[in-house]
Every structure is written in structure tokens, then in C-alpha cells.
Coordinates of C-alpha atoms in Angstrom, one line a residue:
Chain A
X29 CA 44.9 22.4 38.4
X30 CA 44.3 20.3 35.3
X31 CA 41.1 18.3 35.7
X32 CA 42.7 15.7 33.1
X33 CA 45.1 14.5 35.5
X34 CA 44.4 11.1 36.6
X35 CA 43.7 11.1 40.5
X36 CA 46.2 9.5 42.3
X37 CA 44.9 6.6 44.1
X38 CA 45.0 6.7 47.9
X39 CA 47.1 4.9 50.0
X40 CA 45.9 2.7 52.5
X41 CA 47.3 0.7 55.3
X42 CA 44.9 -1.4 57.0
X43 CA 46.1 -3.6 60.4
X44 CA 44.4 -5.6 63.9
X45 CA 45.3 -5.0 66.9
X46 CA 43.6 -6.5 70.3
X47 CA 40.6 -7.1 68.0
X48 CA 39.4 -10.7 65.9
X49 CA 39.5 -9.4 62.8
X50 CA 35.6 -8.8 62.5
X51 CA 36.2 -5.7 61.0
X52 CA 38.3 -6.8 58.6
X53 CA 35.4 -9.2 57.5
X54 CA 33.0 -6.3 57.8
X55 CA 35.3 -4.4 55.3
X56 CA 35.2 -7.7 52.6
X57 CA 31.4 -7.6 53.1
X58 CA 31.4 -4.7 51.3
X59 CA 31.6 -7.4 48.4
X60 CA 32.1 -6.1 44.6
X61 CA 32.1 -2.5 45.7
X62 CA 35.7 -3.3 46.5
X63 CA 36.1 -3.9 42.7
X64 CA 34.8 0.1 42.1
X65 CA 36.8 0.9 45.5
X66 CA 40.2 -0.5 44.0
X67 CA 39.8 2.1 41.5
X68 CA 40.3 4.9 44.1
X69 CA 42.7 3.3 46.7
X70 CA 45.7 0.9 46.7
X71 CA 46.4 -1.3 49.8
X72 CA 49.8 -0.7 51.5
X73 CA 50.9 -3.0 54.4
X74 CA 46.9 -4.5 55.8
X75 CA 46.1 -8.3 56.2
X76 CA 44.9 -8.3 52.6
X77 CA 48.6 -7.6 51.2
X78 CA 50.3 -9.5 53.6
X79 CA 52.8 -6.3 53.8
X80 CA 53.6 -6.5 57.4
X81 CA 55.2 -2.2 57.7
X82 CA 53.6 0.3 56.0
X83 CA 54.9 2.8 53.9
X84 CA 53.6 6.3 53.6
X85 CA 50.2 5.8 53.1
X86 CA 47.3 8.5 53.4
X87 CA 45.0 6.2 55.1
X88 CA 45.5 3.9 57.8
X89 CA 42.0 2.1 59.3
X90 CA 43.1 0.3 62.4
X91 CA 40.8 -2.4 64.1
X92 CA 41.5 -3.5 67.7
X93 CA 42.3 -2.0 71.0
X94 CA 45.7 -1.8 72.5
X95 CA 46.7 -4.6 75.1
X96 CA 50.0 -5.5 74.6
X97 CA 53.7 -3.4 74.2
X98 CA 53.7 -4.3 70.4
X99 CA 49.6 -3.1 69.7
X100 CA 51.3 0.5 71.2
X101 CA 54.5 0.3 68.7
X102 CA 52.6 -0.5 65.2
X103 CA 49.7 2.2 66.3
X104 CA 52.5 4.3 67.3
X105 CA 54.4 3.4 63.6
X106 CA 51.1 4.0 62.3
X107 CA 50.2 7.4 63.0
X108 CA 54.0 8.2 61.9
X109 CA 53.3 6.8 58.4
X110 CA 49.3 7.8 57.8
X111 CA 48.2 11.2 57.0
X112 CA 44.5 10.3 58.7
X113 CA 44.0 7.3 61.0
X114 CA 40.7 5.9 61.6
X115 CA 39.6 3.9 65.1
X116 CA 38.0 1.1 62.8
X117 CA 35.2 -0.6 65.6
X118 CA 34.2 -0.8 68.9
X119 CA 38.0 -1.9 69.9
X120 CA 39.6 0.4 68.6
X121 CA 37.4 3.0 70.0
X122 CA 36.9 2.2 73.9
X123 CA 38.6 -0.9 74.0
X124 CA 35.3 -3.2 73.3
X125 CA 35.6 -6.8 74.8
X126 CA 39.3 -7.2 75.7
X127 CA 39.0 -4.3 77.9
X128 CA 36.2 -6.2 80.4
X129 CA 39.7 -7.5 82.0
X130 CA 40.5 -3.7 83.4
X131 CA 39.4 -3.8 86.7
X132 CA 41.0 -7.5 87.4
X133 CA 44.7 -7.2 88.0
X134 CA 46.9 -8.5 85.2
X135 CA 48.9 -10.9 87.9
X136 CA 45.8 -12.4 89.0
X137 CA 44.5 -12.8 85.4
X138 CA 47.8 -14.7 84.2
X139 CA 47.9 -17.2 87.4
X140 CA 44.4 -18.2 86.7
X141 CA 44.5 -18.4 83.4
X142 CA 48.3 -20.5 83.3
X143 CA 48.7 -21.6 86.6
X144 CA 45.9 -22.1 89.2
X145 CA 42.6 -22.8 86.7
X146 CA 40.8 -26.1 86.9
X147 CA 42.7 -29.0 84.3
X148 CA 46.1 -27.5 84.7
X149 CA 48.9 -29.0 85.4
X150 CA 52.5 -28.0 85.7
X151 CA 51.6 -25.1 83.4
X152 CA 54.0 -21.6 83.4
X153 CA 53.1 -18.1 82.3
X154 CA 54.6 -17.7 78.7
X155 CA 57.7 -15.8 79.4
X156 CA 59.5 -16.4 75.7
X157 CA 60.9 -12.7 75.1
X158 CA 59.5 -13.0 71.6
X159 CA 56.1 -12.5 73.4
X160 CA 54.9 -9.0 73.6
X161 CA 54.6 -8.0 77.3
X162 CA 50.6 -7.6 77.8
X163 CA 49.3 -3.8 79.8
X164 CA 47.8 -3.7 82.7
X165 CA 44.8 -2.6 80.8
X166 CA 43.4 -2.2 77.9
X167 CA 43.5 1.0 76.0
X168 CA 41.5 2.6 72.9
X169 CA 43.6 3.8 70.2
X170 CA 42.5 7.5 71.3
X171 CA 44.0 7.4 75.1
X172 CA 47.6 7.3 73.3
X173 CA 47.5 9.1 69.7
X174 CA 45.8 11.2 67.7
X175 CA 42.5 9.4 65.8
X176 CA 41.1 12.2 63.1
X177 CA 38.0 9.6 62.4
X178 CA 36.3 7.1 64.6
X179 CA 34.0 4.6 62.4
X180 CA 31.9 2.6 65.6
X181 CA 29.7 -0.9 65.6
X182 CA 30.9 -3.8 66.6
X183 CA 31.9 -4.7 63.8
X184 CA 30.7 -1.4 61.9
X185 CA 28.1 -2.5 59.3
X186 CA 29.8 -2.9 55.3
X187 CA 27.7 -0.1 54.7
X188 CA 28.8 1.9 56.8
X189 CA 32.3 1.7 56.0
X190 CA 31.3 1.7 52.5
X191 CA 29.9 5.4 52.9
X192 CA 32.8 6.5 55.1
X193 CA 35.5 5.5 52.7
X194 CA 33.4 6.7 49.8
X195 CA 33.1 10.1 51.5
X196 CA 36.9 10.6 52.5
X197 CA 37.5 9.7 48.8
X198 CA 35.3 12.1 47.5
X199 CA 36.5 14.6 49.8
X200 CA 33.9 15.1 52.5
X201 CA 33.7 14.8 55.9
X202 CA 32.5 11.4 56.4
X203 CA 28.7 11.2 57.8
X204 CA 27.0 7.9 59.3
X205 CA 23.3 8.7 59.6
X206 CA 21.1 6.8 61.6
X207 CA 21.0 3.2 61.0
X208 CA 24.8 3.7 60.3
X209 CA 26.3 4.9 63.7
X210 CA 25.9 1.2 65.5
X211 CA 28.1 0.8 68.7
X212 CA 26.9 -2.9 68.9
Chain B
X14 CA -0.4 30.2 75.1
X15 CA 2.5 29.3 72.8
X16 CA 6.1 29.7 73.4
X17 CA 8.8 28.8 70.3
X18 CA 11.3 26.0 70.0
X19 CA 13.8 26.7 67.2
X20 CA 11.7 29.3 65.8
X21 CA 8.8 26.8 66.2
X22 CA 5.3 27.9 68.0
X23 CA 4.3 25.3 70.9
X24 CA 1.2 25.6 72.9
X25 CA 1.1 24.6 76.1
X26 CA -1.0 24.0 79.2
X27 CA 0.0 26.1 82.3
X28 CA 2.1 23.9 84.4
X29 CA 3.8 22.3 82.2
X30 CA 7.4 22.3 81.5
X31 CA 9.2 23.1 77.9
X32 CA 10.4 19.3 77.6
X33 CA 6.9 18.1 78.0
X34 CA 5.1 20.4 76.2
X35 CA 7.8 20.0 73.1
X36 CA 7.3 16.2 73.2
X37 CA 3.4 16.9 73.4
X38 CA 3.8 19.0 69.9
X39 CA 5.4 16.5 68.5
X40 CA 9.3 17.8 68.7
X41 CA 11.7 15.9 70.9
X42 CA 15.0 17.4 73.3
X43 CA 17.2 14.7 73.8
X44 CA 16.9 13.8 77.5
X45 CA 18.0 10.7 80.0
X46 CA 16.4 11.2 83.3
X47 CA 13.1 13.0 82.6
X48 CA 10.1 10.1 82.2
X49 CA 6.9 11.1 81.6
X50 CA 5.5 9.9 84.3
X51 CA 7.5 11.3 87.5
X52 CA 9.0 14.7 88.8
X53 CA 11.5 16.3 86.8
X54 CA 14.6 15.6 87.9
X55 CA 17.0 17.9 86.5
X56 CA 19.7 16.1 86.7
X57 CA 21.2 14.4 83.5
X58 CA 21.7 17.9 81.8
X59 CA 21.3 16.3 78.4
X60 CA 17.8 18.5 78.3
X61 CA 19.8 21.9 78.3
X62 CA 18.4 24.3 75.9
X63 CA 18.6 28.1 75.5
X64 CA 15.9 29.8 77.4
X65 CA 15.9 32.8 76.4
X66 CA 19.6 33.2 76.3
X67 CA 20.4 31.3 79.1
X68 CA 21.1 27.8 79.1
X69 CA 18.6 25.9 81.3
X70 CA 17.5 22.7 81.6
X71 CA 14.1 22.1 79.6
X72 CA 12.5 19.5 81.6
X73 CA 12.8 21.9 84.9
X74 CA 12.4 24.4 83.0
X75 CA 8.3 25.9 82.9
X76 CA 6.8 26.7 80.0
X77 CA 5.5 30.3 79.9
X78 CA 4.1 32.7 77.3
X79 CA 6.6 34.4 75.3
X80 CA 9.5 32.6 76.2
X81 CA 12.2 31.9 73.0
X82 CA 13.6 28.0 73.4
X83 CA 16.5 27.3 71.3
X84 CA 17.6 23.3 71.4
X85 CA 19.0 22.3 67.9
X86 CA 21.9 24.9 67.8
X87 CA 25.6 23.3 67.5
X88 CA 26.5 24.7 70.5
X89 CA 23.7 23.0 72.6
X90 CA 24.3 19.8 70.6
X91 CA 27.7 19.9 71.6
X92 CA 26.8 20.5 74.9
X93 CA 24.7 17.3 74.6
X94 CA 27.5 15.2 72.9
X95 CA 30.3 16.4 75.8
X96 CA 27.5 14.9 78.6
X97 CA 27.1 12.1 76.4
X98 CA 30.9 11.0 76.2
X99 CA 31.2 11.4 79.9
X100 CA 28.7 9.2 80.7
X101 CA 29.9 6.5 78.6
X102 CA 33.6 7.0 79.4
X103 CA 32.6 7.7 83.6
X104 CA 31.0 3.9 83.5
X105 CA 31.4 1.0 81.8
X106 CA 29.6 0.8 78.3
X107 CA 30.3 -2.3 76.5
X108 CA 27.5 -2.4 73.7
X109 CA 28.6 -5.6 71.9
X110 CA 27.5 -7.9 75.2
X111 CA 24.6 -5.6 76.7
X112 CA 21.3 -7.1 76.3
X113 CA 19.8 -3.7 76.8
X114 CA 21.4 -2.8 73.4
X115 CA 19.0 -1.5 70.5
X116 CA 17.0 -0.4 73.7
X117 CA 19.0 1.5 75.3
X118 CA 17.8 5.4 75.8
X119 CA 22.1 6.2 76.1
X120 CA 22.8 4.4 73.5
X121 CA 20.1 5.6 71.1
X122 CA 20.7 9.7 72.2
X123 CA 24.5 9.2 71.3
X124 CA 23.0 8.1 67.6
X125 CA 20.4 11.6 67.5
X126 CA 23.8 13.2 68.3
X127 CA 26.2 11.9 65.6
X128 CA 28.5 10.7 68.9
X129 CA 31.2 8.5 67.7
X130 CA 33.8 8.4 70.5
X131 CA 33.8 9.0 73.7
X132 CA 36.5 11.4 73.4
X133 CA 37.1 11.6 76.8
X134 CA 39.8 8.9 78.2
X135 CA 37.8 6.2 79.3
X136 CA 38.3 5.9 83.5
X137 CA 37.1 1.9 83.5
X138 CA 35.6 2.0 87.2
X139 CA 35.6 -1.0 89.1
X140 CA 32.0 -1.6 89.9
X141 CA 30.2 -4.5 91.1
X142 CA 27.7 -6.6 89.6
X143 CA 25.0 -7.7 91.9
X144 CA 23.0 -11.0 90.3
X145 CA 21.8 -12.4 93.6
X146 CA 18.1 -11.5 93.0
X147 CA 16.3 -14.6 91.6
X148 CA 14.8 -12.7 88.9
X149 CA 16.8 -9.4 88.5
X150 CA 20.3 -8.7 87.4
X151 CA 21.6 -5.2 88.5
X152 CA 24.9 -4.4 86.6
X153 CA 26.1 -0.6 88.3
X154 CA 28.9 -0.5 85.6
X155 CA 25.9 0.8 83.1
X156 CA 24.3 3.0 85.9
X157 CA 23.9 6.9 84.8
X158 CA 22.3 8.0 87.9
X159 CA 19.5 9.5 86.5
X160 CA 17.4 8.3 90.1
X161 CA 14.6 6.8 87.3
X162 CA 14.8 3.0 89.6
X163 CA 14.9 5.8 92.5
X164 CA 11.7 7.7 92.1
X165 CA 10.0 4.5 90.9
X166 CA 10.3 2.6 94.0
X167 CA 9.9 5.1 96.4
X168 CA 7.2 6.7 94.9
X169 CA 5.1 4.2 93.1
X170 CA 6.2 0.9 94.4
X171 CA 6.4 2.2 98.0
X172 CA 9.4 0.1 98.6
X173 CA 12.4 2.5 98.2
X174 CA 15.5 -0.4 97.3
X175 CA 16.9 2.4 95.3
X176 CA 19.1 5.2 96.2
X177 CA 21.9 6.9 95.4
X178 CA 24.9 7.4 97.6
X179 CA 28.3 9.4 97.7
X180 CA 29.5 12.5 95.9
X181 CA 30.6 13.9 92.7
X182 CA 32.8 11.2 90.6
X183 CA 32.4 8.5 93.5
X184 CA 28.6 9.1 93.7
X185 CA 27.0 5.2 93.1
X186 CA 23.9 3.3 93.2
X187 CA 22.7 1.6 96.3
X188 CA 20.4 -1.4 97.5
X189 CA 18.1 -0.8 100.7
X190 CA 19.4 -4.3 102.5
X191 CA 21.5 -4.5 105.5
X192 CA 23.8 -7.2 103.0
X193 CA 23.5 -4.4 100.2
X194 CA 22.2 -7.1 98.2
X195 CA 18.8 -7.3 95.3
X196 CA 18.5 -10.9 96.3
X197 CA 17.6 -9.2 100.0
X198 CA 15.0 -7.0 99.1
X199 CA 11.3 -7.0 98.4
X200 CA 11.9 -6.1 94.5
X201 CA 9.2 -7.7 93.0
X202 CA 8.7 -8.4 88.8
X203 CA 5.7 -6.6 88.8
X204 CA 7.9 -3.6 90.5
X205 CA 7.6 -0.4 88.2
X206 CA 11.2 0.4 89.2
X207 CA 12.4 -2.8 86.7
X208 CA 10.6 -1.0 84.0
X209 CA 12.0 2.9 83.8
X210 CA 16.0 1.9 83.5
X211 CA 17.0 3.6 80.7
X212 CA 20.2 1.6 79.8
X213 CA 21.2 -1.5 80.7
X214 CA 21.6 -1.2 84.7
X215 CA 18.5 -3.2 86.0
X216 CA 17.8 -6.4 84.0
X217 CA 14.6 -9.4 83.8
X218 CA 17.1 -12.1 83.8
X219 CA 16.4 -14.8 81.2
X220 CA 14.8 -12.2 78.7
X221 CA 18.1 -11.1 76.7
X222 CA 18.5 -11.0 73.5
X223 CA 15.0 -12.1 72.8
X224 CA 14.0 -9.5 69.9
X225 CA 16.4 -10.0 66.9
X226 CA 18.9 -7.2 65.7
X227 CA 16.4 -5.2 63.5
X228 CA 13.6 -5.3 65.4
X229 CA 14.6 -3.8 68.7
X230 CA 13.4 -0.3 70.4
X231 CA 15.6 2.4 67.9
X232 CA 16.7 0.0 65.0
X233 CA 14.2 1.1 62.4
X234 CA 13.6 4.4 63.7
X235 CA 15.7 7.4 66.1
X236 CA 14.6 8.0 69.4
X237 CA 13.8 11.6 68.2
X238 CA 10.7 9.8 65.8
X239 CA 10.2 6.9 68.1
X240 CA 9.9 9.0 71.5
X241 CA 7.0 11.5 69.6
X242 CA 5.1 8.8 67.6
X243 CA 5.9 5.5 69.8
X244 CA 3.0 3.9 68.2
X245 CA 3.9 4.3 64.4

């Protein structure tokens, strides 16, 4: 090993699935570290790029649960493409808000939501075949692949992900101490 | 009369337990169901320590000379974190909308462990939400069955609304009222059974929320400081 040899930035892919993007804002609130983080990672396919398929990347942080066919095809495209994938949030990790709809039944959901609630009229359930077919529940990312790191809060604090990404750079095994670990 | 704890010594008084005379020296085991003020209970598990060399629960456990505690070993603490996850993933745990969150005894032993995940797939029970007490909200999707709303009505309120009903995986928490309903019962605010929930099952409606994030129960401090020095 030749300790000259500049370190090759990390590759990360960064992406929101049945989630509102909270995390993402958590991860910007990290504010001008980003500037020092930038000089240890690049951004593949995330938001931030605007990339919409990742390349190989060593890192992918994925916010969100899974409630639809396509949240199950990019987590799926995902794990093929990142060598560690993180559960970014409480979404990701048991399925957070979205998932308060698993014990209604999906049929009964979509009538009152597009057919029988109060003010509608002559409205359909959205059947373009662009739309991705919803689940009939909501899943964490961990109930259909393999997470190696799960970063909780809701959304985790900027410090927090801060110390996890600075950790996995550095080579350790991330560790949230108290005041770190939040599920809420 | 001392045993140890971790290589620790402990005095203790005869007739007590290891649990309570740990806490009483200052070192907290992680536990859900034991409460200072009632009967050991036994059954949470998340007490389970290495007496010597067999794993016992701590709060059932008595505390007698000699005997060699071990509680912060990784294999305990795993122990601990497996119970953990399969309370959370057995009920319904949504932290984000709980008003018992930054309160919450479940909550605040997953952070002493370092739990992240639940692990376990999460089985998203269908279980009712009873609101039709004037003044109480019980939400059974939180319930851990640790029989603390149980033993407080029956034994100090005289009332006994609480009980628990069923077996293994189905077991779940009852109201005493022909309707099965709070809003039938004689549960009273002043009830101690409102007061000993130690996550977010049995609620004072219209009291949510009220401390900010940052000031709540195990913001500042971990339940292991908070539960030896609660005054600090």
C-alpha cells in the first residue's frame, strides 16, 4: 500500500421511496460539512444529481418505505448496484407513517379515498398503467433485501448522519450514542 | 451482605431482589415490567442477567450473599436487544406520531441498547383503538403486556379494568365492561393505573405533546442515569 495514493472518493447513490423527503433535508442540514464531506464522497444517481439509475456506487442511503411495485424495483436495482445500503429513517426502517394503512385493506382505502369520500364526484381510481401498482401493505426496506446499516429518527438528526457517514468514511463501524439514536 | 454485579460489590437488605438492590446502588438492568412499587412480575425478560451462570431474571431473582450477577456482557445485551425488536415488531410502534415519545420506557431501553431495527419482520397486528373514555385514550397497538395498568388497578385502585386475556402471540389487553369499552368503566384521573404505562398504551387525552422535544423524560439523559438519579 502506498500511503501517497490519493483515496478514491466513495460513491454514493442516494434515493426516496414511500418517504417525504425529510431525510433528504436532514442530510442538507448537515450544512458546510457537506463542503468537507464532498472531499470524500461523490454523488451518483440521488435527488441532488438529478441522475435518476445509479451506477456502481459503494454507498447507497435510501429514505422511504416500500408501498408501491416500483419502491420494490429501484431498492431491488439498489442493492444490485451498492456495496452497503443504509435504511436512511424511520420509513425505511419499519415503514414509519405510510405503513398506519396496514391493517385497512387496500380496496377499501382506494374507494374511499377516489370514490365514496365526502366532495366527490364522478371520481375513478387512477388506473393509467404508467402508475405503479400500490402493495397491500407497507414494507421496510429490511422485509425484502439485505440493509448492512440502519440510521433511525424520524428524520435522523444532521448530526447524526453526520457521524455515521464520517465513520463509514473513516472506516469504522458507525456508532450513534445517546442523543443520536432517535426513532422520532 | 454484598453480592457483585459485573464485578461490582452491592449491599443489600434481605428480601430484596438483585434488580432492586442494583438500582438502590446506583447501577441500573434495563427492565419494562418491574416498577418499584409493585410485585415483580417476571415477565418482560428484558431484566435477564447471569446468576451465577444461569440466566435468570433479576427482578425475580433474590439477592443473597455470595451470589456473582453478570448484566453488561454482549451476550445478555443481545439477549436484551432480541426482546427489544420483538416487542416493537409484535405491536405497532410508530414513534413519529406517539405522544408518549421522549417518555417512553420502550423507546428509551432500545437507545441504552444501541437498537436500531427491529430486525425481526414487522407482523403489523390489527388492534383496536379504544377512545371512548372521556378523559383516557387506550391505544392496544403500543401495549407490551407487562400487566403494570394490571397490578395497578387491582391492587391499588381496587377497581381491576385491566387484564390480560388470550395466549402466546394472540395474548391482548382487556377492559372489565360488559361493552369491553374504557368509556364503561369506573377509571378515574386520579386512577394509579393511568400513571405506570410504560409506553404509549394508556393516555390523559389533551396532554400530548405538551413538553417540547428536548425537554422530555430521556432527551438530556439515558434511562440508565435518569432511572438511578431521577432527581439530577
Amino acid at each position: 500500500m502506498n500511503p501517497e495514493r490519493p483515496k478514491r472518493k466513495l460513491r454514493v447513490a442516494t434515493t426516496s421511496l414511500a418517504g417525504c423527503f425529510g431525510c433528504h433535508m436532514s442530510f442538507l442540514d448537515i450544512d458546510e460539512r457537506l463542503i468537507e464531506l464532498l472531499e470524500h464522497i461523490e454523488f451518483d444517481a440521488s435527488p441532488l444529481t438529478d441522475i435518476k439509475t445509479p451506477g456502481q456506487c459503494d454507498l447507497g442511503l435510501i429514505e422511504g418505505g416500500l408501498c408501491n411495485a416500483e419502491n420494490v424495483h429501484v431498492l431491488l436495482n439498489m442493492r444490485q448496484k451498492c456495496r452497503i445500503l443504509v435504511a436512511m429513517g424511520a420509513c425505511a426502517i419499519n415503514g414509519g407513517l405510510p405503513a398506519q394503512r396496514n391493517h385497512l385493506d387496500i380496496r377499501d382505502c382506494l374507494q374511499t379515498v377516489y370514490l365514496t369520500g365526502v366532495g366527490l364526484n364522478r371520481g375513478f381510481i387512477p388506473n393509467d398503467p404508467e402508475l405503479p401498482l400500490p402493495l397491500d401493505q407497507v414494507h421496510p426496506l429490511h422485509d425484502v433485501v439485505k440493509i448492512d446499516y440502519f440510521l433511525p429518527g424520524c428524520p435522523p438528526p444532521a448530526d447524526a448522519i453526520w457521524q455515521f457517514l464520517t465513520d463509514l468514511i473513516a472506516g469504522r463501524t458507525p456508532q450513534l450514542g445517546h442523543g443520536l439514536i432517535h426513532y422520532d | 451482605m454484598t453480592f457483585t454485579l459485573d464485578g461490582h460489590d452491592i449491599p443489600f437488605e434481605p428480601g430484596q431482589t438483585v434488580v432492586q438492590a442494583a438500582l438502590a446502588a446506583g447501577h441500573y438492568i434495563p427492565h419494562l415490567c418491574y416498577h418499584p412499587e409493585f410485585q415483580p412480575h417476571g415477565s418482560c425478560k428484558v431484566c435477564t442477567c447471569t446468576v451465577n451462570g444461569r440466566t435468570a431474571t433479576s427482578c425475580t431473582t433474590p439477592a443473597s450473599e455470595g451470589l456473582e450477577v453478570a448484566s453488561e456482557t454482549p451476550e445478555i445485551q443481545e439477549i436484551r436487544r432480541d426482546l427489544v425488536q420483538f416487542l416493537f415488531t409484535e405491536g405497532n410502534h410508530f414513534c413519529p406520531s406517539c405522544e408518549q415519545s421522549g417518555d417512553c420506557m420502550l423507546q428509551a431501553v432500545g437507545y441504552e441498547l444501541g437498537v436500531v431495527t427491529g430486525h425481526y419482520n414487522p407482523l403489523f397486528p390489527n388492534r383496536p383503538v379504544d377512545a371512548s373514555h372521556p378523559d383516557v385514550l387506550l391505544d392496544t397497538n403500543r401495549c407490551i403486556l407487562c400487566e403494570l395498568c394490571v397490578r395497578a388497578s387491582a391492587q391499588i385502585d381496587g377497581k381491576s379494568i385491566f387484564a390480560l386475556s388470550g395466549r402466546g402471540i394472540t395474548k391482548h389487553l382487556i377492559v372489565n365492561a360488559e361493552s369491553g369499552r374504557l368509556g364503561d368503566t369506573q377509571l378515574a384521573t386520579t386512577d394509579k393505573a393511568l400513571d405506570v404505562c410504560p409506553v404509549g398504551a394508556i393516555l390523559r387525552k389533551r396532554t400530548g405533546f405538551r413538553v417540547p422535544i428536548g425537554r422530555r423524560t430521556y432527551d438530556a439523559r439515558p434511562i440508565s442515569q435518569v432511572t438511578v438519579e431521577p432527581a439530577k
